[in-house]
PDB file of C-alpha atoms and ligand atoms in Angstrom:
ATOM      1  CA  MET A   1     133.659 108.782   2.471  1.00 41.00           C
ATOM      2  CA  SER A   2     130.565 110.185   0.853  1.00 41.00           C
ATOM      3  CA  GLU A   3     127.375 111.627   2.280  1.00 46.00           C
ATOM      4  CA  ASP A   4     125.297 108.716   0.950  1.00 70.00           C
ATOM      5  CA  ARG A   5     127.007 106.422   3.480  1.00 86.00           C
ATOM      6  CA  VAL A   6     124.942 107.985   6.269  1.00 92.00           C
ATOM      7  CA  CYS A   7     122.781 105.311   7.869  1.00 89.00           C
ATOM      8  CA  PRO A   8     119.117 106.104   7.090  1.00 90.00           C
ATOM      9  CA  HIS A   9     117.031 107.038  10.127  1.00 91.00           C
ATOM     10  CA  GLN A  10     114.425 104.496   8.971  1.00 89.00           C
ATOM     11  CA  LEU A  11     116.793 101.864  10.416  1.00 89.00           C
ATOM     12  CA  SER A  12     116.331 103.221  13.970  1.00 91.00           C
ATOM     13  CA  ARG A  13     114.352 100.225  15.157  1.00 90.00           C
ATOM     14  CA  VAL A  14     116.871  97.750  13.745  1.00 88.00           C
ATOM     15  CA  LEU A  15     119.766  99.556  15.450  1.00 93.00           C
ATOM     16  CA  ASP A  16     117.814  99.750  18.697  1.00 93.00           C
ATOM     17  CA  SER A  17     116.508  96.185  18.756  1.00 93.00           C
ATOM     18  CA  ASN A  18     116.588  93.832  21.728  1.00 92.00           C
ATOM     19  CA  ILE A  19     118.275  91.176  19.572  1.00 93.00           C
ATOM     20  CA  ARG A  20     121.251  93.511  19.121  1.00 95.00           C
ATOM     21  CA  LYS A  21     121.674  93.593  22.908  1.00 94.00           C
ATOM     22  CA  ILE A  22     122.803  89.962  22.696  1.00 94.00           C
ATOM     23  CA  ILE A  23     125.781  90.792  20.476  1.00 95.00           C
ATOM     24  CA  HIS A  24     126.398  94.408  21.584  1.00 97.00           C
ATOM     25  CA  ASN A  25     125.481  94.412  25.256  1.00 97.00           C
ATOM     26  CA  PRO A  26     125.828  98.163  26.036  1.00 98.00           C
ATOM     27  CA  LYS A  27     126.636  97.652  29.726  1.00 97.00           C
ATOM     28  CA  LYS A  28     129.319  95.071  29.020  1.00 97.00           C
ATOM     29  CA  ILE A  29     130.932  97.231  26.325  1.00 98.00           C
ATOM     30  CA  LEU A  30     130.831 100.539  28.220  1.00 98.00           C
ATOM     31  CA  LYS A  31     131.232  99.705  31.907  1.00 98.00           C
ATOM     32  CA  PRO A  32     135.055  99.433  31.778  1.00 98.00           C
ATOM     33  CA  TYR A  33     135.295 103.050  30.584  1.00 98.00           C
ATOM     34  CA  ILE A  34     132.444 105.022  32.172  1.00 98.00           C
ATOM     35  CA  SER A  35     131.905 105.760  35.844  1.00 98.00           C
ATOM     36  CA  LYS A  36     129.724 108.004  37.998  1.00 97.00           C
ATOM     37  CA  ASP A  37     129.916 111.805  37.546  1.00 97.00           C
ATOM     38  CA  MET A  38     131.631 111.621  34.156  1.00 98.00           C
ATOM     39  CA  LYS A  39     130.772 113.932  31.280  1.00 98.00           C
ATOM     40  CA  VAL A  40     130.420 111.771  28.175  1.00 98.00           C
ATOM     41  CA  LEU A  41     129.560 112.144  24.487  1.00 98.00           C
ATOM     42  CA  ASP A  42     127.807 109.638  22.208  1.00 98.00           C
ATOM     43  CA  VAL A  43     128.630 110.970  18.764  1.00 98.00           C
ATOM     44  CA  GLY A  44     126.538 109.576  15.924  1.00 97.00           C
ATOM     45  CA  CYS A  45     124.240 108.291  18.658  1.00 98.00           C
ATOM     46  CA  GLY A  46     121.541 107.205  16.197  1.00 97.00           C
ATOM     47  CA  PRO A  47     118.450 105.994  18.100  1.00 97.00           C
ATOM     48  CA  GLY A  48     120.442 105.925  21.361  1.00 97.00           C
ATOM     49  CA  PHE A  49     121.117 102.207  21.660  1.00 97.00           C
ATOM     50  CA  PHE A  50     124.206 103.064  23.799  1.00 98.00           C
ATOM     51  CA  THR A  51     123.123 106.486  25.098  1.00 98.00           C
ATOM     52  CA  LYS A  52     120.677 105.159  27.689  1.00 96.00           C
ATOM     53  CA  GLU A  53     123.325 102.926  29.265  1.00 97.00           C
ATOM     54  CA  MET A  54     125.802 105.813  29.242  1.00 98.00           C
ATOM     55  CA  ALA A  55     123.282 107.908  31.193  1.00 97.00           C
ATOM     56  CA  LYS A  56     122.801 105.119  33.748  1.00 97.00           C
ATOM     57  CA  LEU A  57     126.558 104.700  34.213  1.00 98.00           C
ATOM     58  CA  VAL A  58     127.292 108.421  34.784  1.00 97.00           C
ATOM     59  CA  GLY A  59     124.361 108.749  37.186  1.00 96.00           C
ATOM     60  CA  ASN A  60     122.463 111.886  38.165  1.00 93.00           C
ATOM     61  CA  SER A  61     125.565 113.979  38.749  1.00 94.00           C
ATOM     62  CA  GLY A  62     127.120 113.118  35.387  1.00 97.00           C
ATOM     63  CA  SER A  63     125.926 114.101  31.943  1.00 96.00           C
ATOM     64  CA  VAL A  64     125.601 112.642  28.463  1.00 98.00           C
ATOM     65  CA  THR A  65     125.521 114.539  25.203  1.00 98.00           C
ATOM     66  CA  ALA A  66     123.795 112.657  22.390  1.00 98.00           C
ATOM     67  CA  ALA A  67     124.940 114.100  19.061  1.00 98.00           C
ATOM     68  CA  ASP A  68     123.741 113.194  15.588  1.00 98.00           C
ATOM     69  CA  LEU A  69     123.505 114.600  12.100  1.00 97.00           C
ATOM     70  CA  GLN A  70     119.906 113.480  11.713  1.00 97.00           C
ATOM     71  CA  GLU A  71     117.191 115.252  13.670  1.00 97.00           C
ATOM     72  CA  GLU A  72     115.004 112.134  13.296  1.00 96.00           C
ATOM     73  CA  MET A  73     117.512 110.054  15.281  1.00 97.00           C
ATOM     74  CA  LEU A  74     117.546 112.630  18.095  1.00 97.00           C
ATOM     75  CA  LEU A  75     113.729 112.743  18.120  1.00 97.00           C
ATOM     76  CA  PHE A  76     113.581 108.929  18.337  1.00 96.00           C
ATOM     77  CA  LEU A  77     115.859 109.015  21.395  1.00 97.00           C
ATOM     78  CA  LYS A  78     113.993 111.957  22.982  1.00 97.00           C
ATOM     79  CA  ASP A  79     110.774 110.038  22.647  1.00 96.00           C
ATOM     80  CA  LYS A  80     112.346 106.881  24.085  1.00 95.00           C
ATOM     81  CA  ILE A  81     113.487 108.566  27.330  1.00 95.00           C
ATOM     82  CA  LYS A  82     110.435 110.817  27.755  1.00 94.00           C
ATOM     83  CA  ASN A  83     109.084 110.672  31.334  1.00 93.00           C
ATOM     84  CA  THR A  84     111.962 108.485  32.539  1.00 93.00           C
ATOM     85  CA  ASN A  85     114.573 109.499  35.113  1.00 90.00           C
ATOM     86  CA  LEU A  86     117.172 109.667  32.319  1.00 92.00           C
ATOM     87  CA  GLU A  87     115.533 112.758  30.841  1.00 90.00           C
ATOM     88  CA  GLY A  88     117.444 115.061  33.184  1.00 89.00           C
ATOM     89  CA  ASN A  89     120.999 114.096  32.245  1.00 91.00           C
ATOM     90  CA  ILE A  90     120.888 113.635  28.452  1.00 97.00           C
ATOM     91  CA  ASN A  91     121.545 116.723  26.317  1.00 97.00           C
ATOM     92  CA  PHE A  92     120.817 116.679  22.594  1.00 97.00           C
ATOM     93  CA  HIS A  93     123.050 118.172  19.953  1.00 97.00           C
ATOM     94  CA  LYS A  94     122.388 118.326  16.214  1.00 97.00           C
ATOM     95  CA  THR A  95     125.660 118.329  14.258  1.00 97.00           C
ATOM     96  CA  GLU A  96     126.477 119.482  10.743  1.00 93.00           C
ATOM     97  CA  LYS A  97     127.814 117.080   8.099  1.00 85.00           C
ATOM     98  CA  ASP A  98     131.359 118.449   8.308  1.00 86.00           C
ATOM     99  CA  GLU A  99     131.358 120.089  11.734  1.00 93.00           C
ATOM    100  CA  LEU A 100     130.321 118.831  15.148  1.00 96.00           C
ATOM    101  CA  GLY A 101     130.122 122.336  16.634  1.00 94.00           C
ATOM    102  CA  LEU A 102     130.562 121.132  20.231  1.00 94.00           C
ATOM    103  CA  SER A 103     130.875 123.595  23.097  1.00 93.00           C
ATOM    104  CA  ASP A 104     131.809 121.223  25.967  1.00 96.00           C
ATOM    105  CA  ASP A 105     134.753 118.971  26.793  1.00 98.00           C
ATOM    106  CA  PHE A 106     134.341 115.302  27.712  1.00 98.00           C
ATOM    107  CA  ASP A 107     135.872 112.497  29.802  1.00 98.00           C
ATOM    108  CA  PHE A 108     134.739 109.782  27.418  1.00 98.00           C
ATOM    109  CA  ILE A 109     133.529 109.759  23.811  1.00 98.00           C
ATOM    110  CA  LEU A 110     131.825 106.891  22.019  1.00 98.00           C
ATOM    111  CA  VAL A 111     132.116 106.671  18.215  1.00 98.00           C
ATOM    112  CA  PHE A 112     130.222 103.481  17.433  1.00 98.00           C
ATOM    113  CA  PHE A 113     129.711 102.271  13.852  1.00 97.00           C
ATOM    114  CA  MET A 114     129.746 105.852  12.541  1.00 97.00           C
ATOM    115  CA  LEU A 115     133.291 107.014  11.675  1.00 97.00           C
ATOM    116  CA  HIS A 116     133.097 105.540   8.151  1.00 97.00           C
ATOM    117  CA  GLU A 117     130.051 107.769   7.500  1.00 96.00           C
ATOM    118  CA  VAL A 118     132.017 110.969   8.145  1.00 95.00           C
ATOM    119  CA  PRO A 119     133.244 112.706   4.953  1.00 92.00           C
ATOM    120  CA  ASN A 120     136.444 114.136   6.487  1.00 95.00           C
ATOM    121  CA  GLN A 121     137.730 111.821   9.226  1.00 97.00           C
ATOM    122  CA  ARG A 122     140.827 113.925   9.950  1.00 97.00           C
ATOM    123  CA  LYS A 123     138.784 117.065  10.625  1.00 97.00           C
ATOM    124  CA  PHE A 124     136.258 115.107  12.668  1.00 97.00           C
ATOM    125  CA  LEU A 125     138.895 113.361  14.834  1.00 98.00           C
ATOM    126  CA  LYS A 126     140.776 116.641  15.382  1.00 97.00           C
ATOM    127  CA  GLU A 127     137.554 118.191  16.638  1.00 97.00           C
ATOM    128  CA  LEU A 128     137.107 115.279  19.049  1.00 98.00           C
ATOM    129  CA  TYR A 129     140.745 115.703  20.174  1.00 98.00           C
ATOM    130  CA  ASN A 130     140.026 119.338  21.038  1.00 97.00           C
ATOM    131  CA  HIS A 131     136.982 118.385  23.104  1.00 98.00           C
ATOM    132  CA  LEU A 132     138.573 115.515  25.026  1.00 98.00           C
ATOM    133  CA  ASN A 133     139.818 116.137  28.569  1.00 98.00           C
ATOM    134  CA  ARG A 134     143.493 115.422  29.288  1.00 96.00           C
ATOM    135  CA  ASP A 135     142.961 111.861  30.570  1.00 96.00           C
ATOM    136  CA  GLY A 136     139.795 111.271  28.567  1.00 98.00           C
ATOM    137  CA  LYS A 137     139.314 108.251  26.331  1.00 98.00           C
ATOM    138  CA  ILE A 138     137.596 107.621  23.009  1.00 98.00           C
ATOM    139  CA  LEU A 139     136.200 104.229  22.029  1.00 98.00           C
ATOM    140  CA  ILE A 140     135.868 103.783  18.281  1.00 98.00           C
ATOM    141  CA  SER A 141     134.248 100.732  16.750  1.00 98.00           C
ATOM    142  CA  GLU A 142     133.662 100.267  13.040  1.00 98.00           C
ATOM    143  CA  PRO A 143     131.506  97.586  11.362  1.00 97.00           C
ATOM    144  CA  LYS A 144     133.554  94.856   9.674  1.00 97.00           C
ATOM    145  CA  PHE A 145     130.895  94.524   6.975  1.00 95.00           C
ATOM    146  CA  HIS A 146     131.425  98.148   5.814  1.00 94.00           C
ATOM    147  CA  VAL A 147     135.026  98.841   6.808  1.00 97.00           C
ATOM    148  CA  THR A 148     137.915  96.716   5.552  1.00 97.00           C
ATOM    149  CA  LYS A 149     141.077  96.086   7.549  1.00 98.00           C
ATOM    150  CA  LYS A 150     142.846  98.508   5.186  1.00 98.00           C
ATOM    151  CA  ASP A 151     140.185 101.230   5.657  1.00 97.00           C
ATOM    152  CA  PHE A 152     140.482 100.865   9.416  1.00 98.00           C
ATOM    153  CA  GLN A 153     144.263 101.051   9.234  1.00 98.00           C
ATOM    154  CA  GLU A 154     143.899 104.378   7.373  1.00 98.00           C
ATOM    155  CA  SER A 155     141.766 105.677  10.255  1.00 98.00           C
ATOM    156  CA  LEU A 156     144.408 104.439  12.737  1.00 98.00           C
ATOM    157  CA  ASN A 157     147.094 106.318  10.787  1.00 98.00           C
ATOM    158  CA  ILE A 158     145.075 109.535  11.064  1.00 98.00           C
ATOM    159  CA  ILE A 159     144.524 108.868  14.776  1.00 98.00           C
ATOM    160  CA  ASN A 160     148.282 108.527  15.232  1.00 98.00           C
ATOM    161  CA  ASP A 161     149.052 111.697  13.176  1.00 98.00           C
ATOM    162  CA  ILE A 162     146.677 113.793  15.256  1.00 98.00           C
ATOM    163  CA  GLY A 163     148.468 112.896  18.507  1.00 98.00           C
ATOM    164  CA  PHE A 164     146.408 110.114  20.014  1.00 98.00           C
ATOM    165  CA  LYS A 165     147.915 106.905  21.383  1.00 98.00           C
ATOM    166  CA  ILE A 166     146.285 103.504  21.200  1.00 98.00           C
ATOM    167  CA  ILE A 167     145.714 102.051  24.643  1.00 97.00           C
ATOM    168  CA  GLU A 168     143.579  99.007  23.884  1.00 97.00           C
ATOM    169  CA  ARG A 169     142.117  96.993  21.020  1.00 98.00           C
ATOM    170  CA  PRO A 170     138.816  95.846  22.564  1.00 98.00           C
ATOM    171  CA  SER A 171     137.089  92.835  21.132  1.00 97.00           C
ATOM    172  CA  ILE A 172     133.614  93.800  19.928  1.00 97.00           C
ATOM    173  CA  PHE A 173     131.435  91.482  17.843  1.00 96.00           C
ATOM    174  CA  PHE A 174     131.341  92.478  14.129  1.00 96.00           C
ATOM    175  CA  GLY A 175     133.653  95.366  14.982  1.00 98.00           C
ATOM    176  CA  ARG A 176     137.106  96.726  14.331  1.00 98.00           C
ATOM    177  CA  SER A 177     137.710  98.603  17.542  1.00 98.00           C
ATOM    178  CA  VAL A 178     140.222 100.803  19.308  1.00 98.00           C
ATOM    179  CA  LEU A 179     140.457 102.742  22.570  1.00 98.00           C
ATOM    180  CA  ILE A 180     142.532 105.910  22.309  1.00 98.00           C
ATOM    181  CA  GLN A 181     143.800 108.708  24.530  1.00 98.00           C
ATOM    182  CA  LYS A 182     145.856 111.886  24.054  1.00 98.00           C
ATOM    183  CA  GLU A 183     149.612 111.171  23.722  1.00 96.00           C
TER     184      GLU A 183
HETATM  185  C1  LIG B 201     125.103 103.191  11.806  1.00 66.29           C
HETATM  186  S1  LIG B 201     124.468 104.481  12.794  1.00 66.29           S
HETATM  187  C2  LIG B 201     125.085 103.988  14.397  1.00 66.29           C
HETATM  188  C3  LIG B 201     124.302 104.604  15.517  1.00 66.29           C
HETATM  189  C4  LIG B 201     124.779 104.244  16.928  1.00 66.29           C
HETATM  190  N1  LIG B 201     126.119 104.711  17.182  1.00 66.29           N
HETATM  191  C5  LIG B 201     124.676 102.768  17.161  1.00 66.29           C
HETATM  192  O1  LIG B 201     125.704 102.070  17.192  1.00 66.29           O
HETATM  193  O2  LIG B 201     123.537 102.294  17.303  1.00 66.29           O
HETATM  194  C6  LIG B 201     125.479 105.887  12.402  1.00 66.29           C
HETATM  195  C7  LIG B 201     124.934 107.205  12.952  1.00 66.29           C
HETATM  196  O3  LIG B 201     125.921 108.218  12.756  1.00 66.29           O
HETATM  197  C8  LIG B 201     125.270 109.411  12.343  1.00 66.29           C
HETATM  198  N2  LIG B 201     126.229 110.251  11.632  1.00 66.29           N
HETATM  199  C9  LIG B 201     126.778 110.036  10.411  1.00 66.29           C
HETATM  200  N3  LIG B 201     127.635 111.037  10.093  1.00 66.29           N
HETATM  201  C10 LIG B 201     127.626 111.886  11.149  1.00 66.29           C
HETATM  202  C11 LIG B 201     128.310 113.111  11.430  1.00 66.29           C
HETATM  203  N4  LIG B 201     129.164 113.651  10.558  1.00 66.29           N
HETATM  204  N5  LIG B 201     128.067 113.720  12.626  1.00 66.29           N
HETATM  205  C12 LIG B 201     127.189 113.169  13.508  1.00 66.29           C
HETATM  206  N6  LIG B 201     126.518 112.032  13.293  1.00 66.29           N
HETATM  207  C13 LIG B 201     126.728 111.387  12.118  1.00 66.29           C
HETATM  208  C14 LIG B 201     124.111 108.921  11.497  1.00 66.29           C
HETATM  209  O4  LIG B 201     123.107 109.904  11.382  1.00 66.29           O
HETATM  210  C15 LIG B 201     123.651 107.685  12.265  1.00 66.29           C
HETATM  211  O5  LIG B 201     122.692 107.999  13.231  1.00 66.29           O
END
């Protein structure tokens, strides 16, 4: 996948719109996987459409890392949570195009509508593998309008090669989705 597939930060408001909450209700999508005290990562967080809900679900004693390639996305999210009680448990991390450069390990990782934008999926997913706790889970969802069934199957093959197992195929509107865990 090429660099020009990266979603422009000018689309922040579209990604973060209230209308989207009707089709991608963050609480409904995330609640089965996130609970209090967890350490979670929203990778390719964009404007933080899911990050805020993740912070609510982990509570004050948990933590969320919001990671994105584009500084503008992180600034949008920072601005959105300024002076709210979520400010204390969201950390911000600017990634590089071909390296996440994470220093922590996580109980849950969200990869929502972003994997197809990553130039080297194998390298990216291996990095996530190395930063996932033993019983941790990763939810990946890819947009049907950008990712064909065949493209998604290629990602699933990589996921399998790396040593993940598929534990669920959640149904997410407009999405091709999978929940994975270490084998
Ligand atoms: C389509 S947006 C989705 C944002 C968010 N996950 C959502 O569902 O609202 C994709 C995001 O992934 C980010 N992204 C693309 N490639 C990335 C990479 N290699 N590392 C981190 N973030 C990346 C983009 O900057 C963009 O914010």
